[in-house]
DNA sequence: TAAATTTGCAACCAATCGGTTTCAAATCAA
DNA sequence: TTGATTTGAAACCGATTGGTTGCAAATTTA
C-alpha cells in the first residue's frame, strides 16, 4: 500500500486524531469517543497514520497508547517551505512599497 | 463535490503542478508535457485545484494560463502552525538542556 | 476459572479517484 | 472560409477509500 503523509492528512478524521494526540497519547477507544464513526474505523485510520510513521504505539497491558511523531510532521513543513518563501517575499515587497511611500510623503 | 486543500495536495501530480506554476503561470498543454498522463488528466487536476481556489485562471486568446494562489497555501501553513509550536518548543527545551550542560561543565 | 474489556484483522460494500477516449466549442492561422 | 490548435466536459473503467459487521487473540477483573 502506497502511503505518504499528504494522503494521510487528506482525511479530516485523521487530521483530528493528530490534533488530539498532539496534546497527550490516547488509546483507540478513547479516540473513538470523539467521532461519530465506529472504533474499528478509527483503528483503520490509526493503522494508516502508523504506516507512514506519523504516530507511534506504546503497549500498556491490553491498551495501546498512540502518540504523535512530531518529526514526521516536519516533512509537510519542508514541502511548504519554498511556497512560504514566496509569500514572505511578497510581504517584503509590500513592506518596501510602504517604506517607499513613506519616503515620498516625507519629501513633500 | 467535497473539495478541500488537503485532499487537493494529496495527489503527487497536483503537488507538482503547484510547484511548476509557482515559478510562472502555465497553460494546461505546457503543464501536461511534464507528466506521463494525458492533457485531459492534467485538466481534471487543474479543475480540482481551481475548485478549491489554489489556482486562478487567465484567459488569453484560446489559451488559459493557470497561476498559483499563494494566499490559499497559507491555509495549510495555518493548520501546521500549532504543530510547529510543538517542535519549536522541544527545540527550545533542547537548547535549555545544552546551556545547562555548558554551565555544569564550567563549574567543574 | 469464567466473564468482560481492549484491540486488530478480514470480508464486504457503496462512493470516490485518477485515468482513459471521444466529442464539441472557441480561437488562431493559412 | 477552411483547417489546425487549445481547451473543457462527458462517459466510462478499474482501483482505492472510508465505512460497516463479525470474529479472534490477549489482558484484566470478578
mmCIF file of C-alpha atoms (C1' of nucleotides) in Angstrom:
data_model
loop_
_atom_site.group_PDB
_atom_site.id
_atom_site.type_symbol
_atom_site.label_atom_id
_atom_site.label_comp_id
_atom_site.label_asym_id
_atom_site.label_seq_id
_atom_site.Cartn_x
_atom_site.Cartn_y
_atom_site.Cartn_z
ATOM 1 C CA UNK A 1 0.000 0.000 0.000
ATOM 2 C CA UNK A 2 1.316 3.326 -1.118
ATOM 3 C CA UNK A 3 1.154 5.571 1.916
ATOM 4 C CA UNK A 4 2.507 9.052 2.196
ATOM 5 C CA UNK A 5 1.933 11.846 4.684
ATOM 6 C CA UNK A 6 -0.051 14.011 2.272
ATOM 7 C CA UNK A 7 -2.530 11.244 1.654
ATOM 8 C CA UNK A 8 -2.606 10.621 5.397
ATOM 9 C CA UNK A 9 -3.601 14.190 6.281
ATOM 10 C CA UNK A 10 -6.123 14.359 3.435
ATOM 11 C CA UNK A 11 -8.793 12.812 5.671
ATOM 12 C CA UNK A 12 -10.408 15.174 8.225
ATOM 13 C CA UNK A 13 -10.791 12.431 10.853
ATOM 14 C CA UNK A 14 -7.078 11.648 10.643
ATOM 15 C CA UNK A 15 -6.219 15.334 10.978
ATOM 16 C CA UNK A 16 -8.386 15.478 14.103
ATOM 17 C CA UNK A 17 -6.666 12.400 15.508
ATOM 18 C CA UNK A 18 -3.282 14.085 15.027
ATOM 19 C CA UNK A 19 -4.522 17.193 16.830
ATOM 20 C CA UNK A 20 -5.945 15.158 19.714
ATOM 21 C CA UNK A 21 -2.854 13.053 20.352
ATOM 22 C CA UNK A 22 -0.610 16.106 19.984
ATOM 23 C CA UNK A 23 -1.837 17.055 23.454
ATOM 24 C CA UNK A 24 -1.437 13.604 25.000
ATOM 25 C CA UNK A 25 -1.142 9.963 23.994
ATOM 26 C CA UNK A 26 -4.513 8.216 23.643
ATOM 27 C CA UNK A 27 -5.962 4.736 23.136
ATOM 28 C CA UNK A 28 -8.144 3.852 20.113
ATOM 29 C CA UNK A 29 -11.195 3.574 22.388
ATOM 30 C CA UNK A 30 -10.630 6.999 23.904
ATOM 31 C CA UNK A 31 -10.113 8.488 20.441
ATOM 32 C CA UNK A 32 -13.240 6.849 19.026
ATOM 33 C CA UNK A 33 -15.390 8.667 21.583
ATOM 34 C CA UNK A 34 -14.577 11.922 19.793
ATOM 35 C CA UNK A 35 -16.009 10.745 16.473
ATOM 36 C CA UNK A 36 -19.296 9.503 15.059
ATOM 37 C CA UNK A 37 -17.748 6.508 13.340
ATOM 38 C CA UNK A 38 -17.003 3.163 14.940
ATOM 39 C CA UNK A 39 -13.913 2.184 16.919
ATOM 40 C CA UNK A 40 -12.822 -0.060 14.045
ATOM 41 C CA UNK A 41 -12.928 2.852 11.634
ATOM 42 C CA UNK A 42 -10.709 4.874 13.963
ATOM 43 C CA UNK A 43 -8.432 1.851 14.256
ATOM 44 C CA UNK A 44 -8.044 1.784 10.477
ATOM 45 C CA UNK A 45 -7.154 5.470 10.482
ATOM 46 C CA UNK A 46 -4.557 4.807 13.175
ATOM 47 C CA UNK A 47 -3.125 1.989 11.084
ATOM 48 C CA UNK A 48 -2.656 4.352 8.143
ATOM 49 C CA UNK A 49 -1.088 7.016 10.365
ATOM 50 C CA UNK A 50 1.198 4.370 11.851
ATOM 51 C CA UNK A 51 2.203 3.044 8.420
ATOM 52 C CA UNK A 52 3.509 6.434 7.369
ATOM 53 C CA UNK A 53 5.075 6.946 10.808
ATOM 54 C CA UNK A 54 3.035 9.949 11.835
ATOM 55 C CA UNK A 55 2.142 8.168 15.093
ATOM 56 C CA UNK A 56 3.888 5.676 17.389
ATOM 57 C CA UNK A 57 2.399 2.963 19.603
ATOM 58 C CA UNK A 58 3.098 2.072 23.203
ATOM 59 C CA UNK A 59 1.510 -1.098 24.541
ATOM 60 C CA UNK A 60 0.458 -0.892 28.169
ATOM 61 C CA UNK A 61 -1.324 -4.061 29.233
ATOM 62 C CA UNK A 62 -4.211 -4.647 26.846
ATOM 63 C CA UNK A 63 -4.314 -0.978 25.967
ATOM 64 C CA UNK A 64 -2.291 0.719 23.245
ATOM 65 C CA UNK A 65 -1.362 4.367 23.542
ATOM 66 C CA UNK A 66 -0.825 6.308 20.341
ATOM 67 C CA UNK A 67 1.306 9.428 20.295
ATOM 68 C CA UNK A 68 2.284 11.970 17.669
ATOM 69 C CA UNK A 69 5.609 11.655 15.848
ATOM 70 C CA UNK A 70 6.250 15.357 15.551
ATOM 71 C CA UNK A 71 9.396 14.920 13.446
ATOM 72 C CA UNK A 72 7.332 13.422 10.643
ATOM 73 C CA UNK A 73 5.121 16.490 10.639
ATOM 74 C CA UNK A 74 8.192 18.496 9.699
ATOM 75 C CA UNK A 75 8.106 16.837 6.278
ATOM 76 C CA UNK A 76 4.907 18.720 5.494
ATOM 77 C CA UNK A 77 6.586 21.899 6.664
ATOM 78 C CA UNK A 78 9.575 21.102 4.442
ATOM 79 C CA UNK A 79 7.356 20.799 1.381
ATOM 80 C CA UNK A 80 5.665 24.067 2.275
ATOM 81 C CA UNK A 81 8.942 25.946 2.802
ATOM 82 C CA UNK A 82 9.558 27.128 -0.787
ATOM 83 C CA UNK A 83 5.952 28.358 -1.015
ATOM 84 C CA UNK A 84 6.331 30.174 2.283
ATOM 85 C CA UNK A 85 9.312 31.935 0.791
ATOM 86 C CA UNK A 86 7.081 33.250 -1.952
ATOM 87 C CA UNK A 87 4.515 34.831 0.335
ATOM 88 C CA UNK A 88 7.202 36.153 2.663
ATOM 89 C CA UNK A 89 8.954 37.689 -0.328
ATOM 90 C CA UNK A 90 5.706 39.327 -1.416
ATOM 91 C CA UNK A 91 5.263 40.625 2.096
ATOM 92 C CA UNK A 92 8.781 42.051 1.910
ATOM 93 C CA UNK A 93 7.899 43.709 -1.368
ATOM 94 C CA UNK A 94 4.834 45.222 0.255
ATOM 95 C CA UNK A 95 6.999 46.445 3.099
ATOM 96 C CA UNK A 96 9.403 48.005 0.613
ATOM 97 C CA UNK A 97 6.471 49.648 -1.107
ATOM 98 C CA UNK A 98 5.191 51.111 2.124
ATOM 99 C CA UNK A 99 8.629 52.388 3.073
ATOM 100 C CA UNK A 100 8.902 53.981 -0.361
ATOM 101 C CA UNK A 101 5.544 55.619 0.098
ATOM 102 C CA UNK A 102 6.661 56.986 3.445
ATOM 103 C CA UNK A 103 9.790 58.451 1.892
ATOM 104 C CA UNK A 104 7.773 60.107 -0.830
ATOM 105 C CA UNK A 105 5.444 61.648 1.701
ATOM 106 C CA UNK A 106 8.435 62.869 3.691
ATOM 107 C CA UNK A 107 9.901 64.572 0.662
ATOM 108 C CA UNK A 108 6.697 66.510 0.077
ATOM 109 C CA UNK B 1 -18.191 17.717 -4.660
ATOM 110 C CA UNK B 2 -16.431 17.981 -1.374
ATOM 111 C CA UNK B 3 -13.131 19.668 -2.133
ATOM 112 C CA UNK B 4 -10.631 20.914 0.380
ATOM 113 C CA UNK B 5 -6.991 21.888 0.113
ATOM 114 C CA UNK B 6 -5.727 18.835 1.990
ATOM 115 C CA UNK B 7 -7.438 16.485 -0.427
ATOM 116 C CA UNK B 8 -6.115 18.646 -3.266
ATOM 117 C CA UNK B 9 -2.466 18.313 -2.231
ATOM 118 C CA UNK B 10 -2.848 14.591 -1.517
ATOM 119 C CA UNK B 11 -2.137 13.778 -5.153
ATOM 120 C CA UNK B 12 1.549 13.936 -6.219
ATOM 121 C CA UNK B 13 0.713 15.236 -9.717
ATOM 122 C CA UNK B 14 -1.280 18.113 -8.236
ATOM 123 C CA UNK B 15 1.589 18.947 -5.873
ATOM 124 C CA UNK B 16 3.939 19.036 -8.873
ATOM 125 C CA UNK B 17 1.541 21.314 -10.742
ATOM 126 C CA UNK B 18 1.549 23.737 -7.818
ATOM 127 C CA UNK B 19 5.349 23.746 -7.768
ATOM 128 C CA UNK B 20 5.555 24.341 -11.514
ATOM 129 C CA UNK B 21 3.113 27.241 -11.653
ATOM 130 C CA UNK B 22 4.672 28.787 -8.549
ATOM 131 C CA UNK B 23 7.528 29.829 -10.838
ATOM 132 C CA UNK B 24 5.335 31.121 -13.657
ATOM 133 C CA UNK B 25 1.794 30.844 -14.996
ATOM 134 C CA UNK B 26 1.327 27.942 -17.416
ATOM 135 C CA UNK B 27 -1.249 26.544 -19.833
ATOM 136 C CA UNK B 28 -2.699 23.003 -19.460
ATOM 137 C CA UNK B 29 -0.806 21.898 -22.575
ATOM 138 C CA UNK B 30 2.526 23.181 -21.274
ATOM 139 C CA UNK B 31 1.878 21.526 -17.918
ATOM 140 C CA UNK B 32 0.925 18.200 -19.465
ATOM 141 C CA UNK B 33 4.341 17.946 -21.124
ATOM 142 C CA UNK B 34 5.839 17.486 -17.664
ATOM 143 C CA UNK B 35 3.785 14.387 -16.900
ATOM 144 C CA UNK B 36 3.219 10.935 -18.309
ATOM 145 C CA UNK B 37 -0.557 11.212 -18.213
ATOM 146 C CA UNK B 38 -2.754 12.840 -20.835
ATOM 147 C CA UNK B 39 -3.595 16.522 -21.158
ATOM 148 C CA UNK B 40 -7.185 15.725 -20.126
ATOM 149 C CA UNK B 41 -5.956 14.157 -16.904
ATOM 150 C CA UNK B 42 -3.947 17.283 -16.137
ATOM 151 C CA UNK B 43 -7.027 19.351 -16.974
ATOM 152 C CA UNK B 44 -9.010 17.410 -14.390
ATOM 153 C CA UNK B 45 -6.338 18.077 -11.783
ATOM 154 C CA UNK B 46 -6.445 21.772 -12.662
ATOM 155 C CA UNK B 47 -10.212 21.738 -12.256
ATOM 156 C CA UNK B 48 -9.872 20.348 -8.749
ATOM 157 C CA UNK B 49 -7.157 22.868 -7.864
ATOM 158 C CA UNK B 50 -9.352 25.648 -9.237
ATOM 159 C CA UNK B 51 -12.410 24.445 -7.324
ATOM 160 C CA UNK B 52 -10.601 24.806 -4.029
ATOM 161 C CA UNK B 53 -9.066 28.095 -5.168
ATOM 162 C CA UNK B 54 -5.443 27.020 -5.087
ATOM 163 C CA UNK B 55 -5.027 28.252 -8.672
ATOM 164 C CA UNK B 56 -6.541 31.060 -10.758
ATOM 165 C CA UNK B 57 -7.181 31.226 -14.499
ATOM 166 C CA UNK B 58 -6.404 33.944 -17.003
ATOM 167 C CA UNK B 59 -7.816 33.516 -20.484
ATOM 168 C CA UNK B 60 -5.548 34.807 -23.244
ATOM 169 C CA UNK B 61 -6.986 34.070 -26.654
ATOM 170 C CA UNK B 62 -7.649 30.365 -26.876
ATOM 171 C CA UNK B 63 -5.079 29.655 -24.192
ATOM 172 C CA UNK B 64 -5.687 29.627 -20.449
ATOM 173 C CA UNK B 65 -2.885 30.492 -18.070
ATOM 174 C CA UNK B 66 -3.038 28.997 -14.603
ATOM 175 C CA UNK B 67 -1.221 30.616 -11.715
ATOM 176 C CA UNK B 68 -0.760 29.797 -8.057
ATOM 177 C CA UNK B 69 -2.993 31.408 -5.441
ATOM 178 C CA UNK B 70 -0.344 31.720 -2.783
ATOM 179 C CA UNK B 71 -2.757 33.020 -0.136
ATOM 180 C CA UNK B 72 -4.632 29.720 -0.207
ATOM 181 C CA UNK B 73 -1.399 27.880 0.526
ATOM 182 C CA UNK B 74 -1.259 29.782 3.787
ATOM 183 C CA UNK B 75 -4.209 27.727 4.996
ATOM 184 C CA UNK B 76 -2.011 24.654 5.058
ATOM 185 C CA UNK B 77 0.562 26.635 6.974
ATOM 186 C CA UNK B 78 -2.137 27.785 9.387
ATOM 187 C CA UNK B 79 -3.128 24.191 10.130
ATOM 188 C CA UNK B 80 0.508 23.302 10.666
ATOM 189 C CA UNK B 81 1.201 26.237 12.992
ATOM 190 C CA UNK B 82 0.222 24.606 16.325
ATOM 191 C CA UNK B 83 2.319 21.539 15.456
ATOM 192 C CA UNK B 84 5.261 23.765 14.565
ATOM 193 C CA UNK B 85 4.954 25.258 18.016
ATOM 194 C CA UNK B 86 5.433 21.817 19.495
ATOM 195 C CA UNK B 87 8.667 21.064 17.695
ATOM 196 C CA UNK B 88 9.988 24.580 18.276
ATOM 197 C CA UNK B 89 9.220 24.203 21.949
ATOM 198 C CA UNK B 90 11.098 20.909 22.035
ATOM 199 C CA UNK B 91 13.989 22.594 20.288
ATOM 200 C CA UNK B 92 13.914 25.285 22.968
ATOM 201 C CA UNK B 93 13.974 22.599 25.629
ATOM 202 C CA UNK B 94 16.987 21.027 23.952
ATOM 203 C CA UNK B 95 18.663 24.435 23.852
ATOM 204 C CA UNK B 96 17.983 24.880 27.544
ATOM 205 C CA UNK B 97 19.444 21.447 28.209
ATOM 206 C CA UNK B 98 22.601 22.256 26.284
ATOM 207 C CA UNK B 99 23.004 25.565 28.074
ATOM 208 C CA UNK B 100 22.577 23.739 31.372
ATOM 209 C CA UNK B 101 25.235 21.214 30.359
ATOM 210 C CA UNK B 102 27.596 24.046 29.475
ATOM 211 C CA UNK B 103 27.082 25.622 32.880
ATOM 212 C CA UNK B 104 27.797 22.347 34.631
ATOM 213 C CA UNK B 105 30.990 21.859 32.686
ATOM 214 C CA UNK B 106 32.030 25.407 33.528
ATOM 215 C CA UNK B 107 31.563 24.795 37.227
ATOM 216 C CA UNK B 108 33.862 21.778 37.143
ATOM 217 C "C1'" DT C 1 -11.547 -20.302 36.075
ATOM 218 C "C1'" DA C 2 -15.041 -17.530 33.795
ATOM 219 C "C1'" DA C 3 -16.624 -13.231 32.084
ATOM 220 C "C1'" DA C 4 -15.647 -8.675 30.434
ATOM 221 C "C1'" DT C 5 -12.663 -5.381 28.047
ATOM 222 C "C1'" DT C 6 -9.473 -3.784 24.509
ATOM 223 C "C1'" DT C 7 -7.637 -4.283 20.250
ATOM 224 C "C1'" DG C 8 -6.606 -5.577 15.352
ATOM 225 C "C1'" DC C 9 -7.824 -8.156 11.245
ATOM 226 C "C1'" DA C 10 -10.733 -9.927 7.479
ATOM 227 C "C1'" DA C 11 -14.616 -9.620 4.482
ATOM 228 C "C1'" DC C 12 -17.747 -6.908 2.398
ATOM 229 C "C1'" DC C 13 -19.940 -2.547 0.290
ATOM 230 C "C1'" DA C 14 -21.134 1.989 -1.847
ATOM 231 C "C1'" DA C 15 -18.757 6.095 -3.239
ATOM 232 C "C1'" DT C 16 -14.899 8.380 -4.964
ATOM 233 C "C1'" DC C 17 -10.489 8.754 -7.525
ATOM 234 C "C1'" DG C 18 -7.436 9.143 -11.324
ATOM 235 C "C1'" DG C 19 -7.049 7.701 -15.623
ATOM 236 C "C1'" DT C 20 -8.709 6.955 -20.472
ATOM 237 C "C1'" DT C 21 -11.239 8.008 -25.071
ATOM 238 C "C1'" DT C 22 -14.472 10.785 -27.500
ATOM 239 C "C1'" DC C 23 -16.566 14.995 -28.709
ATOM 240 C "C1'" DA C 24 -17.870 19.944 -29.059
ATOM 241 C "C1'" DA C 25 -16.794 24.819 -28.692
ATOM 242 C "C1'" DA C 26 -13.767 28.613 -29.333
ATOM 243 C "C1'" DT C 27 -9.808 30.844 -31.311
ATOM 244 C "C1'" DC C 28 -5.925 31.244 -34.453
ATOM 245 C "C1'" DA C 29 -3.520 30.673 -38.946
ATOM 246 C "C1'" DA C 30 -3.394 29.693 -43.968
ATOM 247 C "C1'" DT D 1 -13.602 30.212 -45.338
ATOM 248 C "C1'" DT D 2 -11.160 26.145 -44.042
ATOM 249 C "C1'" DG D 3 -8.237 23.570 -41.240
ATOM 250 C "C1'" DA D 4 -5.403 23.308 -37.089
ATOM 251 C "C1'" DT D 5 -4.906 24.179 -32.154
ATOM 252 C "C1'" DT D 6 -6.366 24.651 -27.399
ATOM 253 C "C1'" DT D 7 -9.414 23.623 -24.037
ATOM 254 C "C1'" DG D 8 -13.144 21.594 -21.108
ATOM 255 C "C1'" DA D 9 -16.880 18.311 -20.474
ATOM 256 C "C1'" DA D 10 -18.945 13.711 -20.673
ATOM 257 C "C1'" DA D 11 -18.944 8.779 -20.417
ATOM 258 C "C1'" DC D 12 -16.716 5.002 -18.964
ATOM 259 C "C1'" DC D 13 -13.412 1.877 -16.189
ATOM 260 C "C1'" DG D 14 -10.534 -0.464 -12.657
ATOM 261 C "C1'" DA D 15 -8.500 0.619 -8.203
ATOM 262 C "C1'" DT D 16 -8.812 2.750 -3.896
ATOM 263 C "C1'" DT D 17 -11.237 4.834 0.021
ATOM 264 C "C1'" DG D 18 -13.695 5.025 4.262
ATOM 265 C "C1'" DG D 19 -17.149 2.860 6.335
ATOM 266 C "C1'" DT D 20 -19.543 -1.357 8.283
ATOM 267 C "C1'" DT D 21 -20.113 -6.117 10.792
ATOM 268 C "C1'" DG D 22 -18.193 -10.236 12.689
ATOM 269 C "C1'" DC D 23 -14.594 -12.611 14.875
ATOM 270 C "C1'" DA D 24 -10.332 -13.989 17.348
ATOM 271 C "C1'" DA D 25 -6.478 -13.003 20.473
ATOM 272 C "C1'" DA D 26 -4.738 -11.018 24.579
ATOM 273 C "C1'" DT D 27 -5.324 -8.979 29.070
ATOM 274 C "C1'" DT D 28 -7.856 -7.612 33.105
ATOM 275 C "C1'" DT D 29 -11.401 -8.322 36.573
ATOM 276 C "C1'" DA D 30 -14.839 -10.866 39.322
#
